[in-house]
Tab-separated table of N, CA and C in Angstrom:
chain	number	residue	atom	x	y	z
Q	535	MET	N	-10.427	2.275	-37.676
Q	535	MET	CA	-10.463	1.493	-36.457
Q	535	MET	C	-10.770	0.044	-36.818
Q	536	SER	N	-10.103	-0.850	-36.081
Q	536	SER	CA	-10.393	-2.253	-36.329
Q	536	SER	C	-11.041	-2.916	-35.116
Q	537	TYR	N	-10.928	-2.279	-33.923
Q	537	TYR	CA	-11.420	-2.925	-32.722
Q	537	TYR	C	-11.691	-1.888	-31.640
Q	538	VAL	N	-12.817	-2.012	-30.963
Q	538	VAL	CA	-13.138	-1.151	-29.819
Q	538	VAL	C	-13.618	-2.045	-28.684
Q	539	LYS	N	-13.006	-1.893	-27.515
Q	539	LYS	CA	-13.419	-2.692	-26.361
Q	539	LYS	C	-13.830	-1.747	-25.241
Q	540	LEU	N	-15.077	-1.871	-24.805
Q	540	LEU	CA	-15.547	-1.118	-23.647
Q	540	LEU	C	-15.061	-1.842	-22.400
Q	541	ARG	N	-14.368	-1.138	-21.534
Q	541	ARG	CA	-13.837	-1.767	-20.322
Q	541	ARG	C	-14.939	-1.844	-19.272
Q	542	LYS	N	-15.004	-2.993	-18.587
Q	542	LYS	CA	-16.033	-3.218	-17.579
Q	542	LYS	C	-15.395	-3.703	-16.285
Q	543	ASP	N	-16.087	-3.436	-15.177
Q	543	ASP	CA	-15.588	-3.874	-13.880
Q	543	ASP	C	-16.071	-5.290	-13.576
Q	544	ALA	N	-15.854	-5.743	-12.345
Q	544	ALA	CA	-16.217	-7.111	-11.963
Q	544	ALA	C	-17.725	-7.364	-12.043
Q	545	GLU	N	-18.537	-6.307	-11.888
Q	545	GLU	CA	-19.990	-6.445	-11.964
Q	545	GLU	C	-20.516	-6.172	-13.369
Q	546	SER	N	-19.636	-6.167	-14.347
Q	546	SER	CA	-19.961	-5.928	-15.760
Q	546	SER	C	-20.536	-4.537	-16.012
Q	547	GLN	N	-20.147	-3.576	-15.202
Q	547	GLN	CA	-20.548	-2.184	-15.402
Q	547	GLN	C	-19.435	-1.465	-16.176
Q	548	PHE	N	-19.820	-0.581	-17.081
Q	548	PHE	CA	-18.861	0.173	-17.890
Q	548	PHE	C	-17.995	1.040	-16.991
Q	549	LYS	N	-16.675	0.948	-17.139
Q	549	LYS	CA	-15.735	1.689	-16.308
Q	549	LYS	C	-15.533	3.131	-16.780
Q	550	GLY	N	-15.982	3.421	-17.989
Q	550	GLY	CA	-15.792	4.770	-18.504
Q	550	GLY	C	-14.558	4.906	-19.372
Q	551	SER	N	-13.975	3.782	-19.753
Q	551	SER	CA	-12.806	3.841	-20.629
Q	551	SER	C	-12.910	2.743	-21.682
Q	552	VAL	N	-12.172	2.957	-22.781
Q	552	VAL	CA	-12.198	2.006	-23.888
Q	552	VAL	C	-10.779	1.757	-24.393
Q	553	PHE	N	-10.596	0.598	-24.989
Q	553	PHE	CA	-9.389	0.306	-25.746
Q	553	PHE	C	-9.781	0.329	-27.210
Q	554	ILE	N	-9.004	1.068	-28.000
Q	554	ILE	CA	-9.275	1.157	-29.437
Q	554	ILE	C	-8.036	0.687	-30.187
Q	555	GLU	N	-8.241	-0.195	-31.139
Q	555	GLU	CA	-7.148	-0.694	-31.960
Q	555	GLU	C	-7.328	-0.161	-33.376
Q	556	PHE	N	-6.251	0.342	-33.957
Q	556	PHE	CA	-6.281	0.896	-35.311
Q	556	PHE	C	-5.521	-0.008	-36.266
Q	557	VAL	N	-5.918	0.029	-37.521
Q	557	VAL	CA	-5.221	-0.728	-38.560
Q	557	VAL	C	-3.889	-0.043	-38.862
Q	558	GLU	N	-3.926	1.262	-38.980
Q	558	GLU	CA	-2.728	2.041	-39.321
Q	558	GLU	C	-2.201	2.785	-38.095
Q	559	GLN	N	-0.885	2.749	-37.886
Q	559	GLN	CA	-0.250	3.457	-36.777
Q	559	GLN	C	-0.475	4.958	-36.893
Q	560	ALA	N	-0.523	5.487	-38.082
Q	560	ALA	CA	-0.716	6.927	-38.298
Q	560	ALA	C	-2.069	7.389	-37.740
Q	561	ASP	N	-3.094	6.561	-37.897
Q	561	ASP	CA	-4.410	6.908	-37.353
Q	561	ASP	C	-4.375	6.957	-35.825
Q	562	ALA	N	-3.690	6.005	-35.234
Q	562	ALA	CA	-3.554	5.994	-33.775
Q	562	ALA	C	-2.783	7.217	-33.305
Q	563	ASP	N	-1.726	7.574	-34.004
Q	563	ASP	CA	-0.925	8.738	-33.633
Q	563	ASP	C	-1.746	10.026	-33.702
Q	564	LYS	N	-2.621	10.138	-34.703
Q	564	LYS	CA	-3.491	11.323	-34.817
Q	564	LYS	C	-4.406	11.429	-33.600
Q	565	LEU	N	-4.979	10.314	-33.186
Q	565	LEU	CA	-5.884	10.338	-32.038
Q	565	LEU	C	-5.134	10.699	-30.754
Q	566	VAL	N	-3.973	10.110	-30.557
Q	566	VAL	CA	-3.183	10.393	-29.350
Q	566	VAL	C	-2.746	11.858	-29.325
Q	567	ALA	N	-2.465	12.430	-30.489
Q	567	ALA	CA	-2.026	13.823	-30.566
Q	567	ALA	C	-3.164	14.804	-30.279
Q	568	ASN	N	-4.407	14.381	-30.419
Q	568	ASN	CA	-5.553	15.261	-30.208
Q	568	ASN	C	-5.852	15.365	-28.711
Q	569	LYS	N	-5.284	16.376	-28.059
Q	569	LYS	CA	-5.416	16.544	-26.609
Q	569	LYS	C	-6.706	17.264	-26.204
Q	570	GLU	N	-7.423	17.823	-27.141
Q	570	GLU	CA	-8.643	18.569	-26.832
Q	570	GLU	C	-9.924	17.807	-27.162
Q	571	LEU	N	-9.823	16.543	-27.479
Q	571	LEU	CA	-10.991	15.738	-27.823
Q	571	LEU	C	-11.882	15.576	-26.589
Q	572	LYS	N	-13.194	15.842	-26.758
Q	572	LYS	CA	-14.142	15.747	-25.651
Q	572	LYS	C	-15.282	14.815	-26.025
Q	573	PHE	N	-15.864	14.174	-25.004
Q	573	PHE	CA	-17.011	13.304	-25.221
Q	573	PHE	C	-18.233	14.140	-25.576
Q	574	THR	N	-18.440	15.208	-24.816
Q	574	THR	CA	-19.476	16.203	-25.113
Q	574	THR	C	-18.805	17.568	-25.061
Q	575	PRO	N	-19.384	18.572	-25.693
Q	575	PRO	CA	-18.746	19.893	-25.669
Q	575	PRO	C	-18.548	20.453	-24.259
Q	576	GLU	N	-19.406	20.069	-23.304
Q	576	GLU	CA	-19.300	20.592	-21.939
Q	576	GLU	C	-18.325	19.802	-21.076
Q	577	SER	N	-17.951	18.596	-21.485
Q	577	SER	CA	-17.122	17.730	-20.644
Q	577	SER	C	-15.647	18.114	-20.710
Q	578	ASP	N	-14.893	17.537	-19.787
Q	578	ASP	CA	-13.443	17.723	-19.774
Q	578	ASP	C	-12.822	16.963	-20.944
Q	579	PRO	N	-11.621	17.374	-21.376
Q	579	PRO	CA	-10.959	16.633	-22.455
Q	579	PRO	C	-10.713	15.181	-22.047
Q	580	LEU	N	-10.779	14.288	-23.008
Q	580	LEU	CA	-10.544	12.868	-22.757
Q	580	LEU	C	-9.056	12.604	-22.544
Q	581	MET	N	-8.757	11.631	-21.702
Q	581	MET	CA	-7.374	11.208	-21.523
Q	581	MET	C	-7.107	10.137	-22.576
Q	582	ILE	N	-6.207	10.425	-23.488
Q	582	ILE	CA	-5.906	9.498	-24.578
Q	582	ILE	C	-4.444	9.106	-24.473
Q	583	LEU	N	-4.193	7.800	-24.337
Q	583	LEU	CA	-2.837	7.287	-24.188
Q	583	LEU	C	-2.581	6.209	-25.228
Q	584	SER	N	-1.331	6.130	-25.651
Q	584	SER	CA	-0.953	5.005	-26.505
Q	584	SER	C	-0.891	3.754	-25.627
Q	585	ARG	N	-0.845	2.624	-26.243
Q	585	ARG	CA	-0.800	1.361	-25.502
Q	585	ARG	C	0.408	1.319	-24.567
Q	586	ASN	N	1.570	1.702	-25.085
Q	586	ASN	CA	2.792	1.674	-24.269
Q	586	ASN	C	2.683	2.622	-23.080
Q	587	ASP	N	2.187	3.839	-23.316
Q	587	ASP	CA	2.045	4.806	-22.228
Q	587	ASP	C	1.036	4.318	-21.185
Q	588	TYR	N	-0.048	3.711	-21.643
Q	588	TYR	CA	-1.057	3.195	-20.722
Q	588	TYR	C	-0.441	2.132	-19.810
Q	589	PHE	N	0.281	1.181	-20.398
Q	589	PHE	CA	0.848	0.111	-19.586
Q	589	PHE	C	1.956	0.611	-18.670
Q	590	LYS	N	2.717	1.620	-19.092
Q	590	LYS	CA	3.723	2.217	-18.209
Q	590	LYS	C	3.058	2.838	-16.985
Q	591	SER	N	1.995	3.613	-17.209
Q	591	SER	CA	1.311	4.257	-16.080
Q	591	SER	C	0.623	3.215	-15.197
Q	592	LYS	N	0.067	2.177	-15.812
Q	592	LYS	CA	-0.584	1.116	-15.048
Q	592	LYS	C	0.434	0.396	-14.172
Q	593	ASN	N	1.606	0.092	-14.729
Q	593	ASN	CA	2.655	-0.572	-13.951
Q	593	ASN	C	3.133	0.305	-12.801
Q	594	GLN	N	3.258	1.618	-13.037
Q	594	GLN	CA	3.652	2.528	-11.967
Q	594	GLN	C	2.605	2.546	-10.860
Q	595	ASN	N	1.331	2.557	-11.237
Q	595	ASN	CA	0.266	2.545	-10.238
Q	595	ASN	C	0.285	1.260	-9.420
Q	596	VAL	N	0.500	0.143	-10.082
Q	596	VAL	CA	0.559	-1.140	-9.377
Q	596	VAL	C	1.733	-1.154	-8.411
Q	597	LYS	N	2.880	-0.640	-8.844
Q	597	LYS	CA	4.053	-0.587	-7.970
Q	597	LYS	C	3.788	0.306	-6.767
Q	598	GLN	N	3.147	1.457	-6.990
Q	598	GLN	CA	2.828	2.354	-5.884
Q	598	GLN	C	1.876	1.689	-4.894
Q	599	GLU	N	0.875	0.988	-5.407
Q	599	GLU	CA	-0.067	0.290	-4.531
Q	599	GLU	C	0.646	-0.788	-3.723
Q	600	LYS	N	1.563	-1.509	-4.364
Q	600	LYS	CA	2.318	-2.534	-3.650
Q	600	LYS	C	3.185	-1.902	-2.564
Q	601	ASN	N	3.818	-0.761	-2.893
Q	601	ASN	CA	4.657	-0.087	-1.908
Q	601	ASN	C	3.830	0.378	-0.718
Q	602	VAL	N	2.653	0.917	-0.990
Q	602	VAL	CA	1.774	1.353	0.100
Q	602	VAL	C	1.383	0.158	0.957
Q	603	LYS	N	1.051	-0.943	0.311
Q	603	LYS	CA	0.667	-2.157	1.034
Q	603	LYS	C	1.831	-2.657	1.884
Q	604	ARG	N	3.038	-2.656	1.314
Q	604	ARG	CA	4.222	-3.088	2.065
Q	604	ARG	C	4.470	-2.183	3.263
Q	605	GLU	N	4.325	-0.875	3.070
Q	605	GLU	CA	4.528	0.064	4.174
Q	605	GLU	C	3.527	-0.202	5.288
Q	606	MET	N	2.274	-0.456	4.913
Q	606	MET	CA	1.259	-0.745	5.921
Q	606	MET	C	1.593	-2.037	6.656
Q	607	GLN	N	2.052	-3.045	5.920
Q	607	GLN	CA	2.434	-4.303	6.552
Q	607	GLN	C	3.619	-4.100	7.492
Q	608	MET	N	4.583	-3.283	7.070
Q	608	MET	CA	5.740	-3.008	7.925
Q	608	MET	C	5.318	-2.274	9.192
Q	609	GLU	N	4.401	-1.318	9.058
Q	609	GLU	CA	3.905	-0.605	10.231
Q	609	GLU	C	3.224	-1.569	11.190
Q	610	GLU	N	2.401	-2.463	10.657
Q	610	GLU	CA	1.732	-3.456	11.496
Q	610	GLU	C	2.761	-4.370	12.158
Q	611	HIS	N	3.763	-4.764	11.390
Q	611	HIS	CA	4.817	-5.627	11.923
Q	611	HIS	C	5.567	-4.919	13.040
Q	612	MET	N	5.894	-3.648	12.802
Q	612	MET	CA	6.618	-2.879	13.815
Q	612	MET	C	5.771	-2.675	15.063
Q	613	LYS	N	4.466	-2.462	14.892
Q	613	LYS	CA	3.592	-2.342	16.055
Q	613	LYS	C	3.634	-3.621	16.870
Q	614	GLY	N	3.611	-4.751	16.179
Q	614	GLY	CA	3.708	-6.034	16.870
Q	614	GLY	C	5.021	-6.182	17.601
Q	615	ASN	N	6.113	-5.758	16.965
Q	615	ASN	CA	7.424	-5.818	17.610
Q	615	ASN	C	7.485	-4.871	18.794
Q	616	MET	N	6.885	-3.703	18.658
Q	616	MET	CA	6.889	-2.740	19.759
Q	616	MET	C	6.130	-3.310	20.951
Q	617	LYS	N	5.022	-3.986	20.697
Q	617	LYS	CA	4.281	-4.609	21.788
Q	617	LYS	C	5.168	-5.626	22.484
Q	618	TYR	N	5.860	-6.416	21.688
Q	618	TYR	CA	6.744	-7.433	22.252
Q	618	TYR	C	7.873	-6.778	23.031
Q	619	GLN	N	8.482	-5.730	22.446
Q	619	GLN	CA	9.582	-5.049	23.117
Q	619	GLN	C	9.104	-4.416	24.413
Q	620	ASN	N	7.952	-3.785	24.388
Q	620	ASN	CA	7.432	-3.175	25.604
Q	620	ASN	C	7.162	-4.239	26.667
Q	621	THR	N	6.642	-5.352	26.255
Q	621	THR	CA	6.395	-6.437	27.194
Q	621	THR	C	7.710	-6.938	27.769
Q	622	TRP	N	8.688	-7.098	26.905
Q	622	TRP	CA	9.989	-7.583	27.354
Q	622	TRP	C	10.621	-6.597	28.320
Q	623	ASN	N	10.606	-5.322	27.981
Q	623	ASN	CA	11.188	-4.310	28.865
Q	623	ASN	C	10.461	-4.275	30.200
Q	624	THR	N	9.163	-4.350	30.150
Q	624	THR	CA	8.381	-4.336	31.379
Q	624	THR	C	8.738	-5.554	32.220
Q	625	ARG	N	8.884	-6.690	31.602
Q	625	ARG	CA	9.224	-7.905	32.335
Q	625	ARG	C	10.613	-7.786	32.967
Q	626	LYS	N	11.560	-7.194	32.271
Q	626	LYS	CA	12.887	-7.005	32.857
Q	626	LYS	C	12.796	-6.122	34.091
Q	627	GLU	N	12.038	-5.038	33.969
Q	627	GLU	CA	11.880	-4.133	35.106
Q	627	GLU	C	11.199	-4.843	36.270
Q	628	ASP	N	10.180	-5.644	35.946
Q	628	ASP	CA	9.496	-6.393	36.996
Q	628	ASP	C	10.457	-7.349	37.692
Q	629	ILE	N	11.301	-8.001	36.917
Q	629	ILE	CA	12.269	-8.936	37.489
Q	629	ILE	C	13.237	-8.195	38.399
Q	630	LYS	N	13.710	-7.041	37.967
Q	630	LYS	CA	14.606	-6.241	38.801
Q	630	LYS	C	13.917	-5.842	40.096
Q	631	ASP	N	12.676	-5.387	39.988
Q	631	ASP	CA	11.926	-5.000	41.181
Q	631	ASP	C	11.751	-6.176	42.133
Q	632	GLN	N	11.457	-7.338	41.579
Q	632	GLN	CA	11.290	-8.530	42.413
Q	632	GLN	C	12.591	-8.893	43.115
Q	633	ARG	N	13.701	-8.789	42.420
Q	633	ARG	CA	15.006	-9.098	43.024
Q	633	ARG	C	15.316	-8.131	44.161
Q	634	ILE	N	15.025	-6.865	43.910
Q	634	ILE	CA	15.270	-5.866	44.958
Q	634	ILE	C	14.405	-6.167	46.170
Q	635	ARG	N	13.132	-6.468	45.959
Q	635	ARG	CA	12.225	-6.793	47.065
Q	635	ARG	C	12.699	-8.033	47.820
Q	636	ARG	N	13.116	-9.032	47.087
Q	636	ARG	CA	13.593	-10.259	47.732
Q	636	ARG	C	14.834	-9.996	48.572
Q	637	SER	N	15.753	-9.221	47.999
Q	637	SER	CA	16.977	-8.950	48.756
Q	637	SER	C	16.650	-8.126	50.012
Q	638	ARG	N	15.716	-7.198	49.935
Q	638	ARG	CA	15.298	-6.429	51.115
Q	638	ARG	C	14.634	-7.334	52.147
Q	639	ASP	N	13.787	-8.241	51.639
Q	639	ASP	CA	13.116	-9.175	52.543
Q	639	ASP	C	14.149	-10.055	53.258
Q	640	LYS	N	15.165	-10.520	52.538
Q	640	LYS	CA	16.208	-11.349	53.137
Q	640	LYS	C	16.973	-10.569	54.200
Q	641	GLN	N	17.283	-9.303	53.876
Q	641	GLN	CA	17.995	-8.471	54.841
Q	641	GLN	C	17.161	-8.267	56.098
Q	642	ARG	N	15.875	-8.027	55.955
Q	642	ARG	CA	14.994	-7.830	57.105
Q	642	ARG	C	14.928	-9.100	57.946
Q	643	ARG	N	14.829	-10.252	57.311
Q	643	ARG	CA	14.776	-11.510	58.037
Q	643	ARG	C	16.096	-11.741	58.796
Q	644	TYR	N	17.180	-11.422	58.129
Q	644	TYR	CA	18.476	-11.630	58.740
Q	644	TYR	C	18.655	-10.712	59.951
Q	645	GLU	N	18.179	-9.461	59.801
Q	645	GLU	CA	18.313	-8.481	60.870
Q	645	GLU	C	17.389	-8.823	62.042
Q	646	ASP	N	16.275	-9.444	61.795
Q	646	ASP	CA	15.328	-9.763	62.878
Q	646	ASP	C	15.809	-10.927	63.625
């Protein structure tokens, strides 16, 4: 190993993951191939990814988060449009009702 970085969050707390850099690619391949490596004998196996695999999964997660965010924004946008459409439809109906009332009022005045 030539480098170990403990990953930390915004409050400088350990995230529970590390980046390890190896001098030889063969050493890195051995570690990635070891799927049963555990921190303690009682713990679950560690998730070990190569750099390329890590960044692929990270990019997929970022894309999924963006898609979720876009969907939420679209839903909010559509709710806003629905409010506008409902208001517009209601206003059209109100206008029709007013016209009908006016025409009835005119007819009554004319008949009287």
